[in-house]
């Protein structure tokens, strides 16, 4: 098996924060790859030395965001090696030993961010929704349904898709820190992400929210209005 690579997609905004985050990743000695849409790499390379850039022609057209790469283009980088797929505004604050232990499982490993309001703050709160990092097994290939990085829905699509394939799913205890900022998308994009999940799998947002929270031990499953056999998540 080839060494794990860190896969992300970078933004031309908030360069300083992303630089800090990538510097925390570099301490683990893994290659860092940024997947960008065509023409974006030239705008970013000078700010992120040591990062390998890969360009794709597949952007977030469904969301009206053609500059954002589709998530399948990031996930499918695992064809040759395991990957740690992570949002570019997440820092990893593990020791070397913690990092190895927190991401060592064979399967899909989900990382939940810890929100904090100031860079110097020691008070953090676990994010109640969504997933910001995934360790993805080598050879994982997904179809392109239109989900893209930086838009709602992709972090529900990935664990649901792999759960259907009976891939073991785990939750990492990695210290993934996220500096709270204004939401980068409006309600219309949330609705588009929700509709894409419905179109792809036939389940509404509530289904995915509850299932992902159960999967990551953030909420007990409420079965009152839903049949247990409807849920395919692997029990941990």
Short mmCIF file of C-alpha atoms in Angstrom, two decimals:
data_model
loop_
_atom_site.label_atom_id
_atom_site.label_comp_id
_atom_site.label_asym_id
_atom_site.label_seq_id
_atom_site.Cartn_x
_atom_site.Cartn_y
_atom_site.Cartn_z
CA UNK A 1 0.00 0.00 0.00
CA UNK A 2 1.28 3.45 -0.90
CA UNK A 3 1.72 6.17 1.76
CA UNK A 4 -1.28 8.27 2.69
CA UNK A 5 -1.62 11.64 0.95
CA UNK A 6 -3.51 14.67 2.27
CA UNK A 7 -6.05 15.92 -0.27
CA UNK A 8 -7.73 19.32 -0.12
CA UNK A 9 -8.93 22.18 -2.28
CA UNK A 10 -7.68 25.71 -1.64
CA UNK A 11 -9.38 29.09 -1.84
CA UNK A 12 -8.05 32.45 -2.97
CA UNK A 13 -9.70 33.89 0.16
CA UNK A 14 -8.38 33.63 3.73
CA UNK A 15 -4.86 32.76 2.58
CA UNK A 16 -3.39 33.40 6.03
CA UNK A 17 -5.70 30.97 7.80
CA UNK A 18 -5.20 28.26 5.19
CA UNK A 19 -1.43 28.71 5.36
CA UNK A 20 -1.53 28.16 9.11
CA UNK A 21 -3.67 25.05 8.69
CA UNK A 22 -1.46 23.52 6.01
CA UNK A 23 1.60 24.15 8.15
CA UNK A 24 0.05 22.03 10.90
CA UNK A 25 -0.47 19.23 8.37
CA UNK A 26 3.13 19.36 7.17
CA UNK A 27 4.48 18.22 10.54
CA UNK A 28 3.24 14.68 9.76
CA UNK A 29 5.44 14.37 6.67
CA UNK A 30 2.69 13.41 4.23
CA UNK A 31 2.41 14.76 0.66
CA UNK A 32 -0.23 17.49 0.31
CA UNK A 33 -2.26 17.69 -2.90
CA UNK A 34 -4.70 20.47 -3.82
CA UNK A 35 -7.37 19.70 -6.42
CA UNK A 36 -8.47 22.86 -8.23
CA UNK A 37 -10.55 23.72 -11.25
CA UNK A 38 -8.72 24.82 -14.39
CA UNK A 39 -6.91 28.13 -14.02
CA UNK A 40 -7.11 28.25 -10.22
CA UNK A 41 -3.69 26.74 -9.54
CA UNK A 42 -1.82 29.66 -11.07
CA UNK A 43 -3.49 31.99 -8.56
CA UNK A 44 -2.54 29.85 -5.56
CA UNK A 45 0.85 28.23 -6.13
CA UNK A 46 2.91 31.18 -4.91
CA UNK A 47 1.03 31.19 -1.61
CA UNK A 48 1.37 27.45 -0.93
CA UNK A 49 4.89 26.20 -1.68
CA UNK A 50 5.42 22.48 -1.38
CA UNK A 51 1.85 21.65 -2.36
CA UNK A 52 1.18 19.57 -5.48
CA UNK A 53 -1.61 21.00 -7.62
CA UNK A 54 -3.94 18.92 -9.77
CA UNK A 55 -6.50 20.58 -12.04
CA UNK A 56 -9.89 19.31 -13.16
CA UNK A 57 -12.45 20.55 -15.65
CA UNK A 58 -15.33 19.37 -13.44
CA UNK A 59 -16.67 22.25 -11.36
CA UNK A 60 -19.71 22.90 -9.19
CA UNK A 61 -22.06 23.86 -11.99
CA UNK A 62 -25.10 22.47 -10.16
CA UNK A 63 -24.52 25.06 -7.42
CA UNK A 64 -23.59 27.83 -9.85
CA UNK A 65 -20.00 27.58 -8.56
CA UNK A 66 -17.91 26.38 -11.52
CA UNK A 67 -14.66 27.34 -9.75
CA UNK A 68 -15.27 24.76 -6.98
CA UNK A 69 -14.16 21.22 -7.90
CA UNK A 70 -16.59 18.35 -7.65
CA UNK A 71 -16.01 16.16 -4.62
CA UNK A 72 -15.64 13.04 -6.77
CA UNK A 73 -12.44 14.54 -8.20
CA UNK A 74 -10.97 14.71 -4.68
CA UNK A 75 -12.25 11.34 -3.44
CA UNK A 76 -11.02 9.52 -6.52
CA UNK A 77 -7.45 10.60 -5.79
CA UNK A 78 -7.50 7.50 -3.56
CA UNK A 79 -7.14 5.25 -6.62
CA UNK A 80 -3.41 4.80 -5.90
CA UNK A 81 -3.13 5.43 -2.15
CA UNK A 82 -5.16 6.04 0.99
CA UNK A 83 -6.01 9.71 1.38
CA UNK A 84 -6.90 12.10 4.18
CA UNK A 85 -9.48 14.41 2.62
CA UNK A 86 -9.79 17.59 4.68
CA UNK A 87 -11.20 21.10 4.36
CA UNK A 88 -8.47 23.70 3.96
CA UNK A 89 -9.53 25.79 6.99
CA UNK A 90 -9.06 22.92 9.47
CA UNK A 91 -5.85 22.66 11.48
CA UNK A 92 -4.65 19.35 12.94
CA UNK A 93 -3.32 19.76 16.46
CA UNK A 94 -2.19 16.17 17.20
CA UNK A 95 1.21 14.95 18.25
CA UNK A 96 2.87 12.57 15.80
CA UNK A 97 1.80 9.56 17.86
CA UNK A 98 -1.75 10.87 18.27
CA UNK A 99 -2.05 11.48 14.55
CA UNK A 100 -1.03 7.91 13.71
CA UNK A 101 -3.40 6.42 16.30
CA UNK A 102 -6.31 8.68 15.39
CA UNK A 103 -6.29 7.73 11.71
CA UNK A 104 -5.01 4.14 11.74
CA UNK A 105 -8.27 2.20 11.18
CA UNK A 106 -8.87 0.37 7.93
CA UNK A 107 -12.12 1.77 6.56
CA UNK A 108 -13.66 5.20 6.32
CA UNK A 109 -12.53 7.31 9.26
CA UNK A 110 -14.55 10.47 9.94
CA UNK A 111 -13.06 13.56 11.62
CA UNK A 112 -15.26 16.02 13.52
CA UNK A 113 -14.05 19.58 13.92
CA UNK A 114 -13.75 21.52 17.17
CA UNK A 115 -14.91 25.14 16.79
CA UNK A 116 -13.20 28.04 18.54
CA UNK A 117 -13.79 31.79 18.25
CA UNK A 118 -10.23 33.16 18.53
CA UNK A 119 -6.85 31.73 17.54
CA UNK A 120 -5.62 32.04 21.14
CA UNK A 121 -8.76 30.55 22.70
CA UNK A 122 -8.54 27.25 24.57
CA UNK A 123 -12.32 26.87 24.71
CA UNK A 124 -13.59 24.63 21.92
CA UNK A 125 -16.95 23.10 21.08
CA UNK A 126 -17.54 20.01 18.99
CA UNK A 127 -19.39 20.82 15.80
CA UNK A 128 -22.91 19.33 15.98
CA UNK A 129 -23.32 18.83 12.24
CA UNK A 130 -21.25 17.80 9.25
CA UNK A 131 -17.86 16.14 8.86
CA UNK A 132 -14.70 18.02 7.86
CA UNK A 133 -12.14 15.27 7.32
CA UNK A 134 -12.16 11.69 6.05
CA UNK A 135 -9.47 9.02 5.88
CA UNK A 136 -10.48 7.17 2.70
CA UNK A 137 -9.23 3.67 1.83
CA UNK A 138 -7.07 3.12 -1.21
CA UNK A 139 -9.04 2.23 -4.33
CA UNK A 140 -12.21 4.09 -3.38
CA UNK A 141 -13.92 5.36 -6.54
CA UNK A 142 -17.27 7.18 -6.53
CA UNK A 143 -19.57 8.35 -9.28
CA UNK A 144 -20.01 12.04 -9.95
CA UNK A 145 -23.46 13.17 -8.79
CA UNK A 146 -22.68 16.90 -8.74
CA UNK A 147 -21.63 17.34 -5.09
CA UNK A 148 -18.69 19.72 -4.71
CA UNK A 149 -16.23 20.82 -2.05
CA UNK A 150 -17.26 23.95 -0.19
CA UNK A 151 -20.98 23.38 -0.73
CA UNK A 152 -23.51 21.49 1.43
CA UNK A 153 -24.16 17.77 1.05
CA UNK A 154 -20.86 16.17 0.13
CA UNK A 155 -19.95 15.24 3.70
CA UNK A 156 -23.26 13.33 4.01
CA UNK A 157 -22.93 11.74 0.57
CA UNK A 158 -19.52 10.15 1.23
CA UNK A 159 -20.26 8.16 4.44
CA UNK A 160 -23.68 7.15 3.15
CA UNK A 161 -22.23 5.91 -0.13
CA UNK A 162 -19.49 3.87 1.57
CA UNK A 163 -21.87 2.51 4.22
CA UNK A 164 -23.94 1.07 1.38
CA UNK A 165 -20.77 -0.67 0.20
CA UNK A 166 -20.32 -2.20 3.67
CA UNK A 167 -17.09 -0.29 4.26
CA UNK A 168 -16.35 -0.13 8.03
CA UNK A 169 -16.89 3.40 9.35
CA UNK A 170 -15.09 4.87 12.35
CA UNK A 171 -14.85 8.20 14.15
CA UNK A 172 -11.43 9.75 14.71
CA UNK A 173 -10.50 11.48 17.96
CA UNK A 174 -8.14 13.80 16.10
CA UNK A 175 -7.92 17.40 17.30
CA UNK A 176 -9.31 19.20 14.25
CA UNK A 177 -9.61 22.91 15.03
CA UNK A 178 -11.78 25.33 13.10
CA UNK A 179 -11.83 29.09 13.60
CA UNK A 180 -15.47 30.20 13.45
CA UNK A 181 -16.26 32.50 10.53
CA UNK A 182 -19.28 33.69 8.61
CA UNK A 183 -21.00 30.99 6.57
CA UNK A 184 -19.66 31.05 3.02
CA UNK A 185 -22.93 30.11 1.37
CA UNK A 186 -26.55 31.23 1.49
CA UNK A 187 -29.72 29.27 2.22
CA UNK A 188 -30.25 28.64 -1.47
CA UNK A 189 -27.12 26.47 -1.54
CA UNK A 190 -28.29 24.49 1.48
CA UNK A 191 -31.55 23.78 -0.37
CA UNK A 192 -29.63 22.76 -3.49
CA UNK A 193 -27.49 20.37 -1.45
CA UNK A 194 -30.58 18.90 0.21
CA UNK A 195 -32.27 18.40 -3.16
CA UNK A 196 -29.19 16.71 -4.57
CA UNK A 197 -29.23 14.20 -1.70
CA UNK A 198 -32.91 13.51 -2.36
CA UNK A 199 -32.32 13.12 -6.10
CA UNK A 200 -29.38 10.78 -5.48
CA UNK A 201 -30.69 8.59 -2.65
CA UNK A 202 -34.36 9.40 -2.14
CA UNK A 203 -33.97 10.56 1.47
CA UNK A 204 -34.57 14.04 2.87
CA UNK A 205 -32.24 16.23 4.93
CA UNK A 206 -33.63 15.06 8.28
CA UNK A 207 -32.80 11.47 7.41
CA UNK A 208 -29.18 12.29 6.64
CA UNK A 209 -28.74 14.67 9.59
CA UNK A 210 -29.97 12.14 12.13
CA UNK A 211 -28.06 9.28 10.53
CA UNK A 212 -24.76 11.18 10.41
CA UNK A 213 -25.17 12.34 14.00
CA UNK A 214 -25.76 8.76 15.09
CA UNK A 215 -22.84 7.53 13.06
CA UNK A 216 -20.51 10.04 14.76
CA UNK A 217 -21.98 9.63 18.26
CA UNK A 218 -23.40 13.15 18.41
CA UNK A 219 -27.06 12.25 18.91
CA UNK A 220 -29.12 9.20 19.75
CA UNK A 221 -31.14 7.87 16.86
CA UNK A 222 -34.86 8.68 17.06
CA UNK A 223 -36.75 5.78 15.52
CA UNK A 224 -40.27 7.03 16.26
CA UNK A 225 -41.00 8.11 12.70
CA UNK A 226 -38.46 6.02 10.83
CA UNK A 227 -38.07 2.30 10.36
CA UNK A 228 -34.71 1.02 11.75
CA UNK A 229 -34.09 -1.02 8.61
CA UNK A 230 -34.06 2.25 6.65
CA UNK A 231 -30.67 3.05 8.16
CA UNK A 232 -27.62 1.32 6.75
CA UNK A 233 -24.98 2.81 9.08
CA UNK A 234 -22.55 0.32 10.54
CA UNK A 235 -22.93 -0.06 14.30
CA UNK A 236 -19.64 0.69 16.04
#
